[in-house]
Amino acid sequence: MAKIHMILQGKGGVGKSFISSTLAQHRIAKGKNPLCIDTDPVNATFYGFKKLNVKQINVMNNDEIDPRKFDDLIELIANTETDVIIDNGASTFVPMSHYLISNQIPALLLDMVHELVVHTVITGSQALLDTLNGFVHLVKQFPKEALFVVWLNPYWGEITMNGKQFEEMKAYIDNKSRVSAIIRIPHYKPETFGKDLSEILQSKFTFDEALKNSTLPVMVRQRLTIIRRQLFTNLENVAAVLS
């Protein structure tokens, strides 16, 4: 059974492409060769990671999103024998979600001996409510065939509300049975770890590319090594869901 990992969240700038690239790099480090796809018509960040061989699906018809173009995505993954990682942009969140649900794609994928894993992001500060609402919307709309993985990204601030952590919030408690795994992205100090990570993401470098780049300072590569190890360890801890 192949796992079809789809990253969905209606809020932009919360780390969807970062999650997509991290998932892909982890699978590659495990000796796998995932099929990577970017459907974002506005900011195709995932597609920019050339070492990951990301394919781009054009979902636009003139200046509008054409839902029928998503058929090309299903054709691409229909006969895959490897895991698939799909980065979907904020601008296509609603049409993509509607397409997947109305066309009963989770059930169709099971018939193809594939399994849909929906990854969504919760982040802090002003984006907390938006990302929580996006999570609740997805869980309520998608059928039981879809698994859910929640990523907690503290980049924009602590993920707390009225003194409660995510696992104590009503949004999670009401939908706990649908969440197969929670992955925490560590909080990185912006002056050091955060700056190093941000720069390689802006350059669309994988961790391996950066660590092999002898022009980068020793301590930059050391911090990137630590970040890579932390992220991959967190993924290993939920390997049963992802693999």
C-alpha atoms as one frame of an Amber mdcrd trajectory, in Angstrom:
protein
   0.000   0.000   0.000   1.337   3.404  -0.996   0.699   6.365   1.269  -0.553
   9.510  -0.440   0.594  12.381   1.780  -1.298  15.584   1.066  -0.501  18.811
   2.903  -3.647  20.928   3.287  -4.256  24.155   5.204  -6.202  27.203   4.116
  -3.855  29.680   5.786  -0.821  30.716   3.752   2.712  31.020   5.082   2.365
  28.414   7.842   5.027  25.968   6.624   3.271  23.618   4.188   6.183  23.538
   1.740   8.646  23.098   4.600   6.657  20.079   5.766   6.485  18.684   2.231
  10.240  18.996   1.723  11.008  17.550   5.170   8.767  14.542   4.534  10.395
  13.966   1.153  13.928  14.218   2.547  13.098  11.814   5.356  11.709   9.248
   2.914  14.801   9.601   0.722  17.050   9.148   3.771  15.174   5.884   4.404
  16.076   4.648   0.940  12.685   5.451  -0.590  11.990   7.409  -3.764   8.759
   9.353  -3.205   6.799  10.942  -6.008   6.745  14.659  -5.126   4.069  16.948
  -6.581   3.347  20.676  -6.261  -0.154  21.954  -7.101   0.315  25.512  -5.842
  -0.352  27.902  -8.771   0.839  30.992  -6.872   3.909  30.038  -4.807   5.299
  26.741  -6.085   7.937  26.585  -3.330   8.088  22.787  -3.174   8.730  22.650
  -6.911  11.795  24.814  -6.339  13.622  21.988  -4.517  15.305  20.605  -7.628
  17.050  17.768  -5.777  13.636  16.354  -4.852  12.523  16.061  -8.509   9.161
  17.676  -7.772   6.571  17.540 -10.532   4.276  20.528 -11.012   0.593  20.129
 -11.839  -0.946  23.115 -13.600  -4.444  23.589 -12.155  -5.123  26.918 -13.867
  -7.271  27.606 -16.912  -6.513  31.149 -17.987  -6.745  33.071 -14.689  -9.009
  30.677 -12.820  -8.548  27.365 -11.022 -10.049  24.557 -13.079 -11.160  21.704
 -10.776 -11.008  19.265 -13.683  -7.244  19.808 -13.789  -7.056  17.879 -10.512
  -7.868  14.787 -12.606  -4.271  14.992 -13.833  -3.105  14.627 -10.241  -5.140
  11.459  -9.712  -3.902   9.996 -12.995  -0.335  10.678 -11.899  -0.672   8.850
  -8.594  -3.090   6.116  -9.713  -0.452   3.541 -10.576   2.303   4.628  -8.242
   4.193   1.978  -6.318   5.899   4.511  -4.101   4.681   7.048  -1.568   3.454
  10.384  -2.883   3.919  13.804  -1.256   1.650  16.598  -2.493   2.060  20.246
  -1.529  -1.148  22.195  -2.037  -1.247  25.976  -1.815  -3.586  28.136   0.227
  -5.202  29.463  -2.945  -6.291  25.955  -3.974  -7.293  24.773  -0.482 -11.052
  25.107  -0.993 -11.260  23.749  -4.566  -8.845  20.900  -3.795 -10.735  19.896
  -0.639 -14.069  20.032  -2.480 -12.659  17.978  -5.349 -11.293  15.269  -3.061
 -14.538  14.999  -1.097 -17.100  15.302  -3.903 -15.236  12.802  -6.074 -14.812
  10.397  -3.127 -11.053  10.293  -3.681 -10.142   8.724  -0.285 -12.326   5.691
  -1.078 -11.039   5.579  -4.664  -7.450   5.527  -3.416  -8.258   2.613  -1.113
  -9.637   0.750  -4.118  -6.263   1.392  -5.754  -4.587  -0.011  -2.623  -3.416
   3.449  -1.596  -4.158   5.357   1.605  -4.697   9.104   1.928  -2.866  10.850
   4.769  -3.902  14.487   5.224  -1.237  16.632   6.890  -2.406  19.942   8.293
  -0.594  22.683  10.202  -1.446  24.519  13.419   0.622  27.600  14.156   0.582
  30.256  16.848  -0.123  33.954  17.354  -2.607  35.620  14.981  -2.739  32.554
  12.724  -3.835  30.206  15.525  -7.590  30.607  15.074  -7.374  30.400  11.288
  -5.314  27.211  11.350  -7.517  25.646  14.044 -10.596  26.389  11.938  -8.877
  24.914   8.899  -8.114  21.739  10.840 -11.708  21.407  12.088 -13.062  22.045
   8.584 -10.909  19.279   7.116 -11.753  16.709   9.777 -15.491  17.344   9.499
 -15.487  17.246   5.700 -13.250  14.258   5.013 -14.562  10.688   5.381 -13.129
   8.113   7.778 -10.901   6.650   5.042  -8.556   9.623   5.396  -5.930   9.638
   8.127  -4.934  12.933   9.731  -1.522  14.118  10.900  -1.291  17.468  12.708
   1.943  19.460  12.622   2.458  22.023  15.380   4.608  24.861  14.054   5.593
  27.506  16.664   7.357  29.730  14.113   4.823  32.557  14.500   4.384  32.138
  18.253   3.377  29.733  20.990   0.466  27.444  20.183  -1.591  28.265  23.251
  -5.050  29.690  23.865  -6.265  30.844  27.266  -3.395  28.939  28.826  -4.265
  25.707  27.005  -1.950  23.669  24.796  -3.250  22.215  21.518  -4.169  18.861
  23.086  -6.313  20.713  25.649  -8.208  22.810  23.101 -11.783  22.020  22.135
 -10.820  21.767  18.450  -8.553  18.825  19.226 -10.630  17.184  21.970 -13.730
  17.086  19.748 -11.759  15.519  16.871  -9.134  13.500  18.723 -10.337  10.194
  17.316  -9.512  11.326  13.774  -5.921  12.381  14.509  -3.456   9.558  13.908
  -0.340  11.515  14.893   0.906  14.881  16.119   4.324  16.106  14.994   5.976
  18.989  16.795   8.346  21.259  14.931  10.871  22.556  17.480  11.035  26.261
  18.229  14.253  27.620  16.761  15.888  30.819  17.959  15.658  33.313  15.086
  19.225  34.570  15.564  20.872  31.171  15.080  18.992  27.958  14.244  16.015
  29.823  12.800  18.158  31.999  10.556  20.123  29.034   9.213  16.969  27.048
   8.480  15.253  30.033   6.871  18.202  30.668   4.552  18.403  27.127   3.178
  14.629  27.101   2.680  14.791  30.378   0.766  17.583  28.919  -1.367  15.537
  25.708  -1.904  18.408  23.582  -0.596  17.859  20.196   0.986  19.686  19.432
   4.223  22.085  17.140   2.354  22.929  19.861  -0.150  23.609  22.362   2.613
  25.679  19.957   4.709  27.867  19.101   1.708  28.423  22.783   0.918  31.919
  23.515   2.223  31.406  27.256   1.707  28.935  27.342   4.592  30.500  28.058
   7.990  31.151  25.075  10.239  28.656  26.184  12.888  25.911  26.754  10.334
  26.341  23.180   9.147  26.448  21.982  12.763  23.127  23.648  13.570  21.545
  22.316  10.368  22.727  18.822  11.350  20.977  19.216  14.704  17.763  20.488
  13.056  17.753  17.618  10.575  18.261  15.066  13.346  15.458  16.561  15.455
  12.966  16.639  12.607  13.790  13.138  11.398  13.564  11.766  14.946  10.100
  13.266  15.308   9.087  11.599  12.045  10.535   8.264  13.174   8.360   8.469
  16.285   5.221   8.326  14.099   6.645   6.005  11.449   3.707   3.595  11.765
   1.379   6.275  10.400   3.690   7.633   7.724   5.030   4.375   6.295
